[in-house]
């Protein structure tokens, strides 16, 4: 199957991207399209067709999938597009190149055909797009400094202007978590350690860097030296802003936005990472 073509989820390769989504080992975090069609963007390596592609877009209801081509052969190291714009028209992508490292950066492409390449920011290769703002005008992303190894969250306008670091230097973040924007637009949720000797826990901060605080979730965080402490990871806001999905002990949980009501969604031992919410209303 050629890049850009459509097929069945099991396709010619026999692989099922639904079973891959959210696991590590060559994948980018999956992202569910809330507006418009019910589709999931997931980076599967190699792509189901075996040809280079920037992302595999899957319909989990019909099992149909389509691949978007890499928009420029200069991106020979990686071109991964895991994040939908709010209206579903574009995807945010990480591009890197050994041929021309000056092209490294975050881009967007059309979700329809993978064309319309636009540069958002090119501060270094070590960037992971996290989420669009609800109005689609800004992007939050994780940036890892090449020299220090320090990961921080940044916000930038889609034209590359207004670049701002929103997490304090020295705070320990997960470089694979680019943050999740609340539907109200005033908070970004992410995982971090409150101190180097603490487990990862869930935090929120405003897009201007103000209001940094830990979400008080019983059973998340604590001292690494405490054998009963548990880390929580890769949070994602629900579409109505009332809940947060997260990974805990290798399983998926939800919690109310105020930190109460921790609830296990997946059976123990099933495994799962990088949860995202579908377009359907929350169950009562």
mmCIF file of C-alpha atoms in Angstrom:
data_model
loop_
_atom_site.group_PDB
_atom_site.id
_atom_site.type_symbol
_atom_site.label_atom_id
_atom_site.label_comp_id
_atom_site.label_asym_id
_atom_site.label_seq_id
_atom_site.Cartn_x
_atom_site.Cartn_y
_atom_site.Cartn_z
ATOM 1 C CA UNK A 1 0.000 0.000 0.000
ATOM 2 C CA UNK A 2 1.442 3.389 -0.999
ATOM 3 C CA UNK A 3 1.755 6.227 1.528
ATOM 4 C CA UNK A 4 -1.432 8.257 1.534
ATOM 5 C CA UNK A 5 -3.615 5.311 0.551
ATOM 6 C CA UNK A 6 -6.362 3.880 2.711
ATOM 7 C CA UNK A 7 -6.741 0.287 3.835
ATOM 8 C CA UNK A 8 -8.114 -2.025 6.486
ATOM 9 C CA UNK A 9 -6.631 -1.862 9.968
ATOM 10 C CA UNK A 10 -5.137 -5.334 9.589
ATOM 11 C CA UNK A 11 -3.908 -4.373 6.106
ATOM 12 C CA UNK A 12 -1.141 -6.027 4.148
ATOM 13 C CA UNK A 13 1.233 -6.081 7.097
ATOM 14 C CA UNK A 14 -1.227 -7.908 9.353
ATOM 15 C CA UNK A 15 -0.475 -5.461 12.160
ATOM 16 C CA UNK A 16 -3.164 -3.828 14.268
ATOM 17 C CA UNK A 17 -2.257 -0.232 15.222
ATOM 18 C CA UNK A 18 -4.990 -0.234 17.873
ATOM 19 C CA UNK A 19 -3.016 -2.785 19.857
ATOM 20 C CA UNK A 20 0.106 -0.643 19.504
ATOM 21 C CA UNK A 21 -1.338 2.721 20.457
ATOM 22 C CA UNK A 22 -0.058 3.977 23.747
ATOM 23 C CA UNK A 23 2.708 1.432 24.210
ATOM 24 C CA UNK A 24 6.380 2.290 24.023
ATOM 25 C CA UNK A 25 8.965 0.910 21.635
ATOM 26 C CA UNK A 26 9.024 3.168 18.595
ATOM 27 C CA UNK A 27 5.664 4.876 18.992
ATOM 28 C CA UNK A 28 4.646 8.442 19.597
ATOM 29 C CA UNK A 29 1.738 9.130 21.952
ATOM 30 C CA UNK A 30 -1.583 8.566 20.156
ATOM 31 C CA UNK A 31 -4.045 11.426 19.802
ATOM 32 C CA UNK A 32 -7.805 11.135 19.307
ATOM 33 C CA UNK A 33 -9.636 13.556 17.034
ATOM 34 C CA UNK A 34 -12.554 15.009 19.007
ATOM 35 C CA UNK A 35 -13.913 17.324 16.329
ATOM 36 C CA UNK A 36 -15.285 15.730 13.170
ATOM 37 C CA UNK A 37 -14.512 12.110 12.376
ATOM 38 C CA UNK A 38 -13.677 9.558 15.045
ATOM 39 C CA UNK A 39 -10.016 8.930 14.241
ATOM 40 C CA UNK A 40 -6.777 8.294 16.102
ATOM 41 C CA UNK A 41 -3.342 9.476 14.977
ATOM 42 C CA UNK A 42 -0.626 7.043 16.011
ATOM 43 C CA UNK A 43 3.012 6.635 15.052
ATOM 44 C CA UNK A 44 3.721 3.000 14.197
ATOM 45 C CA UNK A 45 7.257 1.990 13.234
ATOM 46 C CA UNK A 46 7.434 0.716 10.618
ATOM 47 C CA UNK A 47 4.237 2.001 9.048
ATOM 48 C CA UNK A 48 1.730 -0.774 8.247
ATOM 49 C CA UNK A 49 2.509 -0.552 4.519
ATOM 50 C CA UNK A 50 6.249 -0.755 5.138
ATOM 51 C CA UNK A 51 6.773 2.572 3.359
ATOM 52 C CA UNK A 52 7.889 5.786 5.106
ATOM 53 C CA UNK A 53 4.985 7.751 6.533
ATOM 54 C CA UNK A 54 4.528 10.549 9.038
ATOM 55 C CA UNK A 55 1.537 9.052 10.828
ATOM 56 C CA UNK A 56 -1.051 6.298 10.594
ATOM 57 C CA UNK A 57 -4.609 7.561 11.084
ATOM 58 C CA UNK A 58 -6.950 4.879 12.359
ATOM 59 C CA UNK A 59 -10.729 4.679 12.664
ATOM 60 C CA UNK A 60 -11.177 2.362 15.676
ATOM 61 C CA UNK A 61 -14.816 1.665 14.785
ATOM 62 C CA UNK A 62 -14.304 0.511 11.192
ATOM 63 C CA UNK A 63 -10.646 -0.620 11.488
ATOM 64 C CA UNK A 64 -9.842 1.403 8.362
ATOM 65 C CA UNK A 65 -6.554 3.267 8.331
ATOM 66 C CA UNK A 66 -4.672 5.636 6.104
ATOM 67 C CA UNK A 67 -1.066 6.768 6.046
ATOM 68 C CA UNK A 68 0.203 10.289 5.468
ATOM 69 C CA UNK A 69 3.476 10.600 3.547
ATOM 70 C CA UNK A 70 6.567 12.328 4.903
ATOM 71 C CA UNK A 71 6.250 15.804 3.319
ATOM 72 C CA UNK A 72 9.952 16.261 2.515
ATOM 73 C CA UNK A 73 12.683 13.600 2.103
ATOM 74 C CA UNK A 74 15.052 15.835 4.080
ATOM 75 C CA UNK A 75 13.358 14.486 7.239
ATOM 76 C CA UNK A 76 15.271 11.218 7.095
ATOM 77 C CA UNK A 77 15.624 10.773 10.875
ATOM 78 C CA UNK A 78 12.012 11.261 11.952
ATOM 79 C CA UNK A 79 8.777 12.938 11.004
ATOM 80 C CA UNK A 80 6.010 12.065 13.465
ATOM 81 C CA UNK A 81 2.619 13.758 13.701
ATOM 82 C CA UNK A 82 0.789 12.695 16.872
ATOM 83 C CA UNK A 83 -1.295 15.799 17.713
ATOM 84 C CA UNK A 84 -4.575 16.976 16.143
ATOM 85 C CA UNK A 85 -5.579 20.620 15.838
ATOM 86 C CA UNK A 86 -8.955 21.372 17.494
ATOM 87 C CA UNK A 87 -10.821 21.448 14.175
ATOM 88 C CA UNK A 88 -9.073 18.325 12.886
ATOM 89 C CA UNK A 89 -7.660 20.053 9.822
ATOM 90 C CA UNK A 90 -3.984 19.848 10.787
ATOM 91 C CA UNK A 91 -1.512 17.757 12.773
ATOM 92 C CA UNK A 92 1.471 18.953 14.814
ATOM 93 C CA UNK A 93 4.647 17.065 13.937
ATOM 94 C CA UNK A 94 8.214 16.547 15.109
ATOM 95 C CA UNK A 95 10.676 16.678 12.223
ATOM 96 C CA UNK A 96 14.392 15.871 12.327
ATOM 97 C CA UNK A 97 17.093 15.453 9.722
ATOM 98 C CA UNK A 98 20.674 14.229 9.486
ATOM 99 C CA UNK A 99 20.814 15.659 5.973
ATOM 100 C CA UNK A 100 20.104 19.225 7.123
ATOM 101 C CA UNK A 101 19.901 19.585 10.928
ATOM 102 C CA UNK A 102 18.818 23.215 10.494
ATOM 103 C CA UNK A 103 15.433 21.824 9.425
ATOM 104 C CA UNK A 104 14.853 20.178 12.827
ATOM 105 C CA UNK A 105 11.772 21.485 14.603
ATOM 106 C CA UNK A 106 8.031 21.332 15.132
ATOM 107 C CA UNK A 107 5.804 21.602 12.069
ATOM 108 C CA UNK A 108 2.168 21.230 11.103
ATOM 109 C CA UNK A 109 0.703 19.469 8.064
ATOM 110 C CA UNK A 110 -2.782 18.978 6.669
ATOM 111 C CA UNK A 111 -4.489 15.920 8.126
ATOM 112 C CA UNK A 112 -6.199 15.213 4.805
ATOM 113 C CA UNK A 113 -3.079 14.477 2.750
ATOM 114 C CA UNK A 114 0.034 15.364 4.802
ATOM 115 C CA UNK A 115 0.765 18.431 2.670
ATOM 116 C CA UNK A 116 0.939 22.119 3.506
ATOM 117 C CA UNK A 117 4.117 21.876 5.608
ATOM 118 C CA UNK A 118 4.443 24.829 8.019
ATOM 119 C CA UNK A 119 7.252 25.475 10.500
ATOM 120 C CA UNK A 120 6.154 26.373 14.048
ATOM 121 C CA UNK A 121 9.481 26.451 15.911
ATOM 122 C CA UNK A 122 13.005 25.159 15.359
ATOM 123 C CA UNK A 123 14.792 25.775 18.657
ATOM 124 C CA UNK A 124 16.325 22.230 18.533
ATOM 125 C CA UNK A 125 15.558 18.648 17.546
ATOM 126 C CA UNK A 126 14.634 17.701 21.121
ATOM 127 C CA UNK A 127 11.037 18.889 20.968
ATOM 128 C CA UNK A 128 7.832 16.899 21.405
ATOM 129 C CA UNK A 129 4.533 18.564 20.451
ATOM 130 C CA UNK A 130 2.018 18.213 23.265
ATOM 131 C CA UNK A 131 -1.303 19.877 22.490
ATOM 132 C CA UNK A 132 -2.980 22.758 20.709
ATOM 133 C CA UNK A 133 -4.756 25.472 22.660
ATOM 134 C CA UNK A 134 -8.563 25.164 22.368
ATOM 135 C CA UNK A 135 -8.667 28.013 19.843
ATOM 136 C CA UNK A 136 -5.880 26.423 17.791
ATOM 137 C CA UNK A 137 -3.684 29.522 17.977
ATOM 138 C CA UNK A 138 -0.923 28.164 20.252
ATOM 139 C CA UNK A 139 0.929 24.942 20.919
ATOM 140 C CA UNK A 140 2.427 23.554 24.119
ATOM 141 C CA UNK A 141 5.458 21.312 23.711
ATOM 142 C CA UNK A 142 8.257 19.667 25.676
ATOM 143 C CA UNK A 143 11.758 20.911 24.908
ATOM 144 C CA UNK A 144 14.888 19.138 26.130
ATOM 145 C CA UNK A 145 18.070 21.192 26.240
ATOM 146 C CA UNK A 146 20.837 19.411 24.319
ATOM 147 C CA UNK A 147 23.564 20.513 26.719
ATOM 148 C CA UNK A 148 21.925 20.133 30.144
ATOM 149 C CA UNK A 149 19.353 17.417 29.429
ATOM 150 C CA UNK A 150 16.759 19.603 31.194
ATOM 151 C CA UNK A 151 13.198 19.238 29.883
ATOM 152 C CA UNK A 152 10.774 22.165 30.145
ATOM 153 C CA UNK A 153 7.357 22.996 28.743
ATOM 154 C CA UNK A 154 7.078 25.865 26.278
ATOM 155 C CA UNK A 155 4.138 27.609 24.635
ATOM 156 C CA UNK A 156 4.404 29.172 21.186
ATOM 157 C CA UNK A 157 2.023 30.785 18.709
ATOM 158 C CA UNK A 158 1.440 28.837 15.518
ATOM 159 C CA UNK A 159 3.415 31.440 13.551
ATOM 160 C CA UNK A 160 6.445 30.855 15.796
ATOM 161 C CA UNK A 161 6.048 34.040 17.825
ATOM 162 C CA UNK A 162 5.584 34.486 21.553
ATOM 163 C CA UNK A 163 7.810 31.581 22.591
ATOM 164 C CA UNK A 164 7.584 31.240 26.389
ATOM 165 C CA UNK A 165 8.927 28.730 28.912
ATOM 166 C CA UNK A 166 6.115 27.937 31.361
ATOM 167 C CA UNK A 167 7.737 25.459 33.775
ATOM 168 C CA UNK A 168 10.591 26.502 36.071
ATOM 169 C CA UNK A 169 14.149 25.544 35.227
ATOM 170 C CA UNK A 170 15.266 22.678 37.432
ATOM 171 C CA UNK A 171 11.851 21.032 37.613
ATOM 172 C CA UNK A 172 12.127 17.401 36.474
ATOM 173 C CA UNK A 173 9.712 16.661 33.608
ATOM 174 C CA UNK A 174 9.128 13.633 31.401
ATOM 175 C CA UNK A 175 10.532 14.454 27.928
ATOM 176 C CA UNK A 176 7.849 12.209 26.382
ATOM 177 C CA UNK A 177 4.990 14.276 27.867
ATOM 178 C CA UNK A 178 4.361 17.521 25.998
ATOM 179 C CA UNK A 179 1.406 18.577 28.149
ATOM 180 C CA UNK A 180 -2.385 18.597 27.660
ATOM 181 C CA UNK A 181 -4.338 21.846 27.341
ATOM 182 C CA UNK A 182 -7.590 22.208 29.307
ATOM 183 C CA UNK A 183 -10.694 22.883 27.167
ATOM 184 C CA UNK A 184 -11.123 26.222 28.953
ATOM 185 C CA UNK A 185 -7.637 27.230 27.812
ATOM 186 C CA UNK A 186 -6.425 28.440 31.203
ATOM 187 C CA UNK A 187 -4.489 25.371 32.400
ATOM 188 C CA UNK A 188 -2.020 22.834 31.033
ATOM 189 C CA UNK A 189 -1.654 19.485 32.792
ATOM 190 C CA UNK A 190 1.600 17.514 32.762
ATOM 191 C CA UNK A 191 3.716 15.138 34.829
ATOM 192 C CA UNK A 192 6.724 16.182 36.881
ATOM 193 C CA UNK A 193 8.674 15.476 40.037
ATOM 194 C CA UNK A 194 8.193 18.023 42.805
ATOM 195 C CA UNK A 195 11.813 17.317 43.778
ATOM 196 C CA UNK A 196 14.486 14.976 42.363
ATOM 197 C CA UNK A 197 13.831 12.465 45.155
ATOM 198 C CA UNK A 198 10.056 12.402 44.499
ATOM 199 C CA UNK A 199 7.945 10.174 42.249
ATOM 200 C CA UNK A 200 6.313 11.691 39.190
ATOM 201 C CA UNK A 201 2.957 13.290 39.973
ATOM 202 C CA UNK A 202 0.387 15.400 38.134
ATOM 203 C CA UNK A 203 0.779 19.173 37.895
ATOM 204 C CA UNK A 204 -1.008 22.089 36.224
ATOM 205 C CA UNK A 205 0.267 25.481 35.113
ATOM 206 C CA UNK A 206 -1.200 28.383 33.178
ATOM 207 C CA UNK A 207 -0.100 29.043 29.582
ATOM 208 C CA UNK A 208 1.640 32.165 30.900
ATOM 209 C CA UNK A 209 3.649 30.152 33.447
ATOM 210 C CA UNK A 210 1.570 31.267 36.420
ATOM 211 C CA UNK A 211 -0.428 29.159 38.847
ATOM 212 C CA UNK A 212 1.937 26.177 39.000
ATOM 213 C CA UNK A 213 0.600 23.598 41.447
ATOM 214 C CA UNK A 214 0.458 19.877 42.050
ATOM 215 C CA UNK A 215 -2.936 18.197 41.643
ATOM 216 C CA UNK A 216 -3.514 16.536 45.051
ATOM 217 C CA UNK A 217 -4.225 12.946 43.989
ATOM 218 C CA UNK A 218 -4.135 10.353 46.753
ATOM 219 C CA UNK A 219 -1.879 7.549 45.555
ATOM 220 C CA UNK A 220 0.192 9.666 43.159
ATOM 221 C CA UNK A 221 3.692 10.867 43.953
ATOM 222 C CA UNK A 222 5.632 10.686 47.187
ATOM 223 C CA UNK A 223 9.232 9.997 48.095
ATOM 224 C CA UNK A 224 11.109 7.472 45.978
ATOM 225 C CA UNK A 225 12.490 6.044 49.219
ATOM 226 C CA UNK A 226 8.935 5.205 50.326
ATOM 227 C CA UNK A 227 8.159 1.672 49.033
ATOM 228 C CA UNK A 228 4.423 2.457 49.035
ATOM 229 C CA UNK A 229 4.733 5.542 46.804
ATOM 230 C CA UNK A 230 3.500 5.385 43.210
ATOM 231 C CA UNK A 231 4.257 7.593 40.215
ATOM 232 C CA UNK A 232 1.537 8.927 37.910
ATOM 233 C CA UNK A 233 2.179 9.780 34.282
ATOM 234 C CA UNK A 234 1.011 11.247 30.926
ATOM 235 C CA UNK A 235 -2.175 13.084 32.003
ATOM 236 C CA UNK A 236 -4.846 14.187 29.542
ATOM 237 C CA UNK A 237 -7.830 16.502 30.065
ATOM 238 C CA UNK A 238 -11.333 15.238 29.302
ATOM 239 C CA UNK A 239 -13.216 17.227 26.618
ATOM 240 C CA UNK A 240 -15.448 18.868 29.247
ATOM 241 C CA UNK A 241 -12.561 19.677 31.593
ATOM 242 C CA UNK A 242 -14.000 17.830 34.587
ATOM 243 C CA UNK A 243 -11.607 14.872 34.594
ATOM 244 C CA UNK A 244 -8.019 13.891 33.854
ATOM 245 C CA UNK A 245 -6.915 10.526 32.460
ATOM 246 C CA UNK A 246 -3.500 9.239 33.529
ATOM 247 C CA UNK A 247 -1.230 6.224 33.732
ATOM 248 C CA UNK A 248 -0.603 4.664 37.142
ATOM 249 C CA UNK A 249 1.159 1.354 37.773
ATOM 250 C CA UNK A 250 0.938 0.593 34.060
ATOM 251 C CA UNK A 251 -2.854 0.941 33.959
ATOM 252 C CA UNK A 252 -5.200 3.756 32.945
ATOM 253 C CA UNK A 253 -7.056 5.753 35.590
ATOM 254 C CA UNK A 254 -9.270 8.816 35.657
ATOM 255 C CA UNK A 255 -9.495 11.419 38.391
ATOM 256 C CA UNK A 256 -11.588 14.532 38.931
ATOM 257 C CA UNK A 257 -9.857 17.780 38.014
ATOM 258 C CA UNK A 258 -9.526 18.650 41.711
ATOM 259 C CA UNK A 259 -7.651 15.390 42.391
ATOM 260 C CA UNK A 260 -10.517 13.475 43.979
ATOM 261 C CA UNK A 261 -12.191 10.292 42.797
ATOM 262 C CA UNK A 262 -9.252 8.271 41.460
ATOM 263 C CA UNK A 263 -10.823 5.479 39.387
ATOM 264 C CA UNK A 264 -9.150 2.566 37.601
ATOM 265 C CA UNK A 265 -10.387 2.169 34.013
ATOM 266 C CA UNK A 266 -8.347 -0.717 32.579
ATOM 267 C CA UNK A 267 -8.051 -4.111 34.304
ATOM 268 C CA UNK A 268 -4.879 -4.598 36.320
ATOM 269 C CA UNK A 269 -2.110 -6.019 34.172
ATOM 270 C CA UNK A 270 -3.659 -5.014 30.842
ATOM 271 C CA UNK A 271 -1.133 -2.211 30.478
ATOM 272 C CA UNK A 272 -1.488 1.129 28.762
ATOM 273 C CA UNK A 273 0.125 4.537 28.400
ATOM 274 C CA UNK A 274 -0.590 7.955 26.904
ATOM 275 C CA UNK A 275 -4.388 7.900 27.394
ATOM 276 C CA UNK A 276 -6.548 10.259 25.372
ATOM 277 C CA UNK A 277 -10.282 10.902 25.307
ATOM 278 C CA UNK A 278 -12.648 9.991 22.482
ATOM 279 C CA UNK A 279 -15.296 12.262 20.963
ATOM 280 C CA UNK A 280 -18.245 10.677 22.763
ATOM 281 C CA UNK A 281 -19.771 12.293 25.888
ATOM 282 C CA UNK A 282 -18.540 11.038 29.253
ATOM 283 C CA UNK A 283 -20.516 8.144 30.686
ATOM 284 C CA UNK A 284 -22.610 9.099 33.730
#
